[in-house]
mmCIF file of C-alpha atoms in Angstrom:
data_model
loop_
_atom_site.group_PDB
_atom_site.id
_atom_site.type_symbol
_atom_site.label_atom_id
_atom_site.label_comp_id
_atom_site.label_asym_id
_atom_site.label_seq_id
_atom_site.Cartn_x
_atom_site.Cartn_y
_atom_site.Cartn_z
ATOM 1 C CA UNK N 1 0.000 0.000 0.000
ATOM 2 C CA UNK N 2 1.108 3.474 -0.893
ATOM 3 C CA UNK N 3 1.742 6.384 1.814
ATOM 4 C CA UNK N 4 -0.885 8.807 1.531
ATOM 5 C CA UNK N 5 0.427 12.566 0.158
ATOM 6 C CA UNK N 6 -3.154 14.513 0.293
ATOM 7 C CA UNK N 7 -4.285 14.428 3.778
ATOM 8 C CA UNK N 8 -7.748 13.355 3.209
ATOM 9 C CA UNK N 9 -9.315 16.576 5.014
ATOM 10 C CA UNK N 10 -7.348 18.811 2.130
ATOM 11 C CA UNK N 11 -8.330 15.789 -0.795
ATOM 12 C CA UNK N 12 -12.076 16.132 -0.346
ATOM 13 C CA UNK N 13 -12.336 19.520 0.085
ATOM 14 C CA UNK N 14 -10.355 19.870 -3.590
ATOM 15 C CA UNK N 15 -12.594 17.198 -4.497
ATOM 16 C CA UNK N 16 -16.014 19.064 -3.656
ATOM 17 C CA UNK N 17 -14.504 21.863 -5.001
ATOM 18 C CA UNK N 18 -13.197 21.061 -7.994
ATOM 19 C CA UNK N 19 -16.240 19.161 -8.764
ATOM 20 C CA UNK N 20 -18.869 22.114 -8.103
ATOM 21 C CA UNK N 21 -16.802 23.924 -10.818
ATOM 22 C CA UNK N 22 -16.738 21.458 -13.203
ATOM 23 C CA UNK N 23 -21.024 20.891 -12.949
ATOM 24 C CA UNK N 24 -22.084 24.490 -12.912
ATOM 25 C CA UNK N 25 -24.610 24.521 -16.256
ATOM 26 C CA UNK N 26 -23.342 26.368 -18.515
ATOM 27 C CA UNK N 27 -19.843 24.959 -17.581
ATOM 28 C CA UNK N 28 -17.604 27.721 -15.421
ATOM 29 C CA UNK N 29 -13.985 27.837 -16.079
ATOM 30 C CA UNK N 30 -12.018 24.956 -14.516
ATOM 31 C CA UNK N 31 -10.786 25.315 -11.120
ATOM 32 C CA UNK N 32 -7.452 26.565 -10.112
ATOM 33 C CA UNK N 33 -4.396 23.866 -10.694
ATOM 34 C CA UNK N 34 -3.344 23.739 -7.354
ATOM 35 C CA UNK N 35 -7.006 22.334 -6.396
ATOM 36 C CA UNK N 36 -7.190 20.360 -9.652
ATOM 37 C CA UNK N 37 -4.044 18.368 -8.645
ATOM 38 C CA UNK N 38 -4.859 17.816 -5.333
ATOM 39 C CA UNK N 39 -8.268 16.988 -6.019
ATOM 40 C CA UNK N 40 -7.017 14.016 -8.897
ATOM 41 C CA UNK N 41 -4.070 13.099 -6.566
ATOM 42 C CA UNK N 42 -6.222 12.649 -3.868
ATOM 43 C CA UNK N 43 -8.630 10.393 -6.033
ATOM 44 C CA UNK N 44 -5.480 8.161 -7.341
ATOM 45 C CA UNK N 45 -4.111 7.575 -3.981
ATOM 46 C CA UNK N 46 -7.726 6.585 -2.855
ATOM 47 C CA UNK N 47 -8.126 4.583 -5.901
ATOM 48 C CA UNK N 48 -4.637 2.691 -5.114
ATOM 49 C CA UNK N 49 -6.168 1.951 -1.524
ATOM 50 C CA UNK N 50 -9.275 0.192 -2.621
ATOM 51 C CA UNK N 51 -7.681 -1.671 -5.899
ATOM 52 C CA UNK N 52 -4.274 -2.372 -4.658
ATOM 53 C CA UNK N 53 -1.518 -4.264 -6.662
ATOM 54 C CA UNK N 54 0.604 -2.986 -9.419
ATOM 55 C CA UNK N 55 -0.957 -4.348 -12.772
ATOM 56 C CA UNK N 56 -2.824 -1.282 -14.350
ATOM 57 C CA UNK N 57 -0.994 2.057 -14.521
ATOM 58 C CA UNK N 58 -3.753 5.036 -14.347
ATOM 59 C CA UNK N 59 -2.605 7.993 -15.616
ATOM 60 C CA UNK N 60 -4.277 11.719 -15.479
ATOM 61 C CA UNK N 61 -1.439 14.070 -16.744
ATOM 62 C CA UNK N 62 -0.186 16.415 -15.847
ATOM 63 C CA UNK N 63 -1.543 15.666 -12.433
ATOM 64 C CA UNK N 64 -0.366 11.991 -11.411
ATOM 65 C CA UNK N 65 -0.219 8.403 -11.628
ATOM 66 C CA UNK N 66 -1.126 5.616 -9.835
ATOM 67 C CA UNK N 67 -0.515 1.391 -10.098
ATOM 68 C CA UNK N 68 -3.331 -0.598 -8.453
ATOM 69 C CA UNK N 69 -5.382 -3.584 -9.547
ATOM 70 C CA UNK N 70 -4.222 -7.192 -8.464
ATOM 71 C CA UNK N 71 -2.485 -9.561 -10.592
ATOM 72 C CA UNK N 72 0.656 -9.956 -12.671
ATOM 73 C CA UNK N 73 3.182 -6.842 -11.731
ATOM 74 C CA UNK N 74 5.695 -5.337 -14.719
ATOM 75 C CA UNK N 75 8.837 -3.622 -14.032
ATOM 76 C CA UNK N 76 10.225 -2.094 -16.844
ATOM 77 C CA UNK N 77 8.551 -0.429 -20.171
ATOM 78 C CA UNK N 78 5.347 0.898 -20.785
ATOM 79 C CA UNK N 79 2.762 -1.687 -18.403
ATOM 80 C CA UNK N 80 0.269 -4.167 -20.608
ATOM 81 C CA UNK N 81 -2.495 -2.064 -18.938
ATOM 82 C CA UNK N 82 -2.559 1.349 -19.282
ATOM 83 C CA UNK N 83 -5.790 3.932 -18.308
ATOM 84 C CA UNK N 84 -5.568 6.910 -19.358
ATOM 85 C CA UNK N 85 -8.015 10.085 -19.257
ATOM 86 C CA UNK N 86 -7.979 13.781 -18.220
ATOM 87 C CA UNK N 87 -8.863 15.621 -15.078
ATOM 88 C CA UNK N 88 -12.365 16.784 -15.750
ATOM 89 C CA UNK N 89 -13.386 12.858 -16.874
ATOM 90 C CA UNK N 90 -11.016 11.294 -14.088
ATOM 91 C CA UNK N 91 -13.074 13.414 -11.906
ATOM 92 C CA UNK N 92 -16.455 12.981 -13.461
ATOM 93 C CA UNK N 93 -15.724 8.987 -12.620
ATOM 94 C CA UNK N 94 -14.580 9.103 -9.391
ATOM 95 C CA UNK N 95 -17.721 10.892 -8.126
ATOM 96 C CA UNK N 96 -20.009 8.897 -10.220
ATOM 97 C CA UNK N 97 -21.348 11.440 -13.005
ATOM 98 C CA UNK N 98 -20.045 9.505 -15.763
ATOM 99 C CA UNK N 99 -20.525 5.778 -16.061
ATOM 100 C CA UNK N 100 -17.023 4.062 -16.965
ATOM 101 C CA UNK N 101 -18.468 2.355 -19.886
ATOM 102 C CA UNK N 102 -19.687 5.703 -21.343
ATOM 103 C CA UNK N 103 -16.236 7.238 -20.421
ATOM 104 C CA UNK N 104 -14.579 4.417 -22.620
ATOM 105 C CA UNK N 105 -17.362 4.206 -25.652
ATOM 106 C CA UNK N 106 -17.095 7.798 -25.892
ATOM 107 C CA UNK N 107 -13.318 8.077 -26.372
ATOM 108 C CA UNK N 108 -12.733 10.156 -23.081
ATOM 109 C CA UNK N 109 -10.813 7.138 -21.404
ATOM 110 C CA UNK N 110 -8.549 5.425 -23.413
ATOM 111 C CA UNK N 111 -8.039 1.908 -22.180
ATOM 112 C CA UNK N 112 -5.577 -0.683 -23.056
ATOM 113 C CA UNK N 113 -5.146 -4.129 -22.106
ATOM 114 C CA UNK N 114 -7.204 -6.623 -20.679
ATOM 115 C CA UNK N 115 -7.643 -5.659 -16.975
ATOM 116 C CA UNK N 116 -7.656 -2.170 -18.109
ATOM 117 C CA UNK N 117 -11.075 -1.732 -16.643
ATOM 118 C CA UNK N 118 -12.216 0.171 -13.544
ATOM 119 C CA UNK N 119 -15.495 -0.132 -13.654
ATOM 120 C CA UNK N 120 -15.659 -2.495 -10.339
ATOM 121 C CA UNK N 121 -13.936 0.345 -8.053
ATOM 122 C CA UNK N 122 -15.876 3.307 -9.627
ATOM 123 C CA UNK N 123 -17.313 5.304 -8.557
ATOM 124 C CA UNK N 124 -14.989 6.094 -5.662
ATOM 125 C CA UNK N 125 -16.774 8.543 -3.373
ATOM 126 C CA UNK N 126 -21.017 7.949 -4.381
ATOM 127 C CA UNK N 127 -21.683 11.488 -2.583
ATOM 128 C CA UNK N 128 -18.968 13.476 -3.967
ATOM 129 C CA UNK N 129 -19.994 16.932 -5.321
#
């Protein structure tokens, strides 16, 4: 298990945050970076603590990434699985608003390999935002 970095009082309150800003209708401009990061660092740390091993690489630049999922482990290279998405959709997962199947048939997650699928952990936090 990985050592926390966001202390979870400072993670959620990026996450509420940064997820009021991103559902305002029409769309408001993103939040700040500093609360972005924290907010999708907090949310990959989390997701390493509920899904932990080292076989899918989920990746969220520029903010972070994070190894979790059981099963075979790589150590060198570019891993067999490999998510990758922005902030605003990482976000929009974590919390719930956006289905992980939708995410992936609509080209805002790009998924590769065969355990590269989250859709067992997600969302994270059900009453996030």
């Amino acid at each position: 298990m990985a050592r926390r970095r966001v202390p979870a009082t400072q993670g959620e309150a990026a996450l509420r945050t940064a997820l009021a800003s991103l559902a305002e209708e029409p769309p408001a401009a993103m939040p700040d970076r500093n609360t972005l990061a924290t907010a999708v660092r907090f949310s990959l740390e989390e997701m390493a603590e509920r899904a932990p091993g080292n076989s899918v690489e989920v990746r969220v630049p520029p903010f972070g990434v994070t190894q979790c999922v059981a099963g075979p482990r790589h150590t060198r290279g570019t891993p067999p699985n490999v998510i990758e998405t922005d902030a605003a959709t990482w976000l929009a997962l974590v919390a719930g608003r956006l289905a992980w199947k939708d995410a992936v048939g609509g080209g805002k997650v790009a998924a590769s390999g065969l355990r590269a699928d989250l859709s067992e952990w997600l969302p994270l936090f059900r009453a996030a935002g």
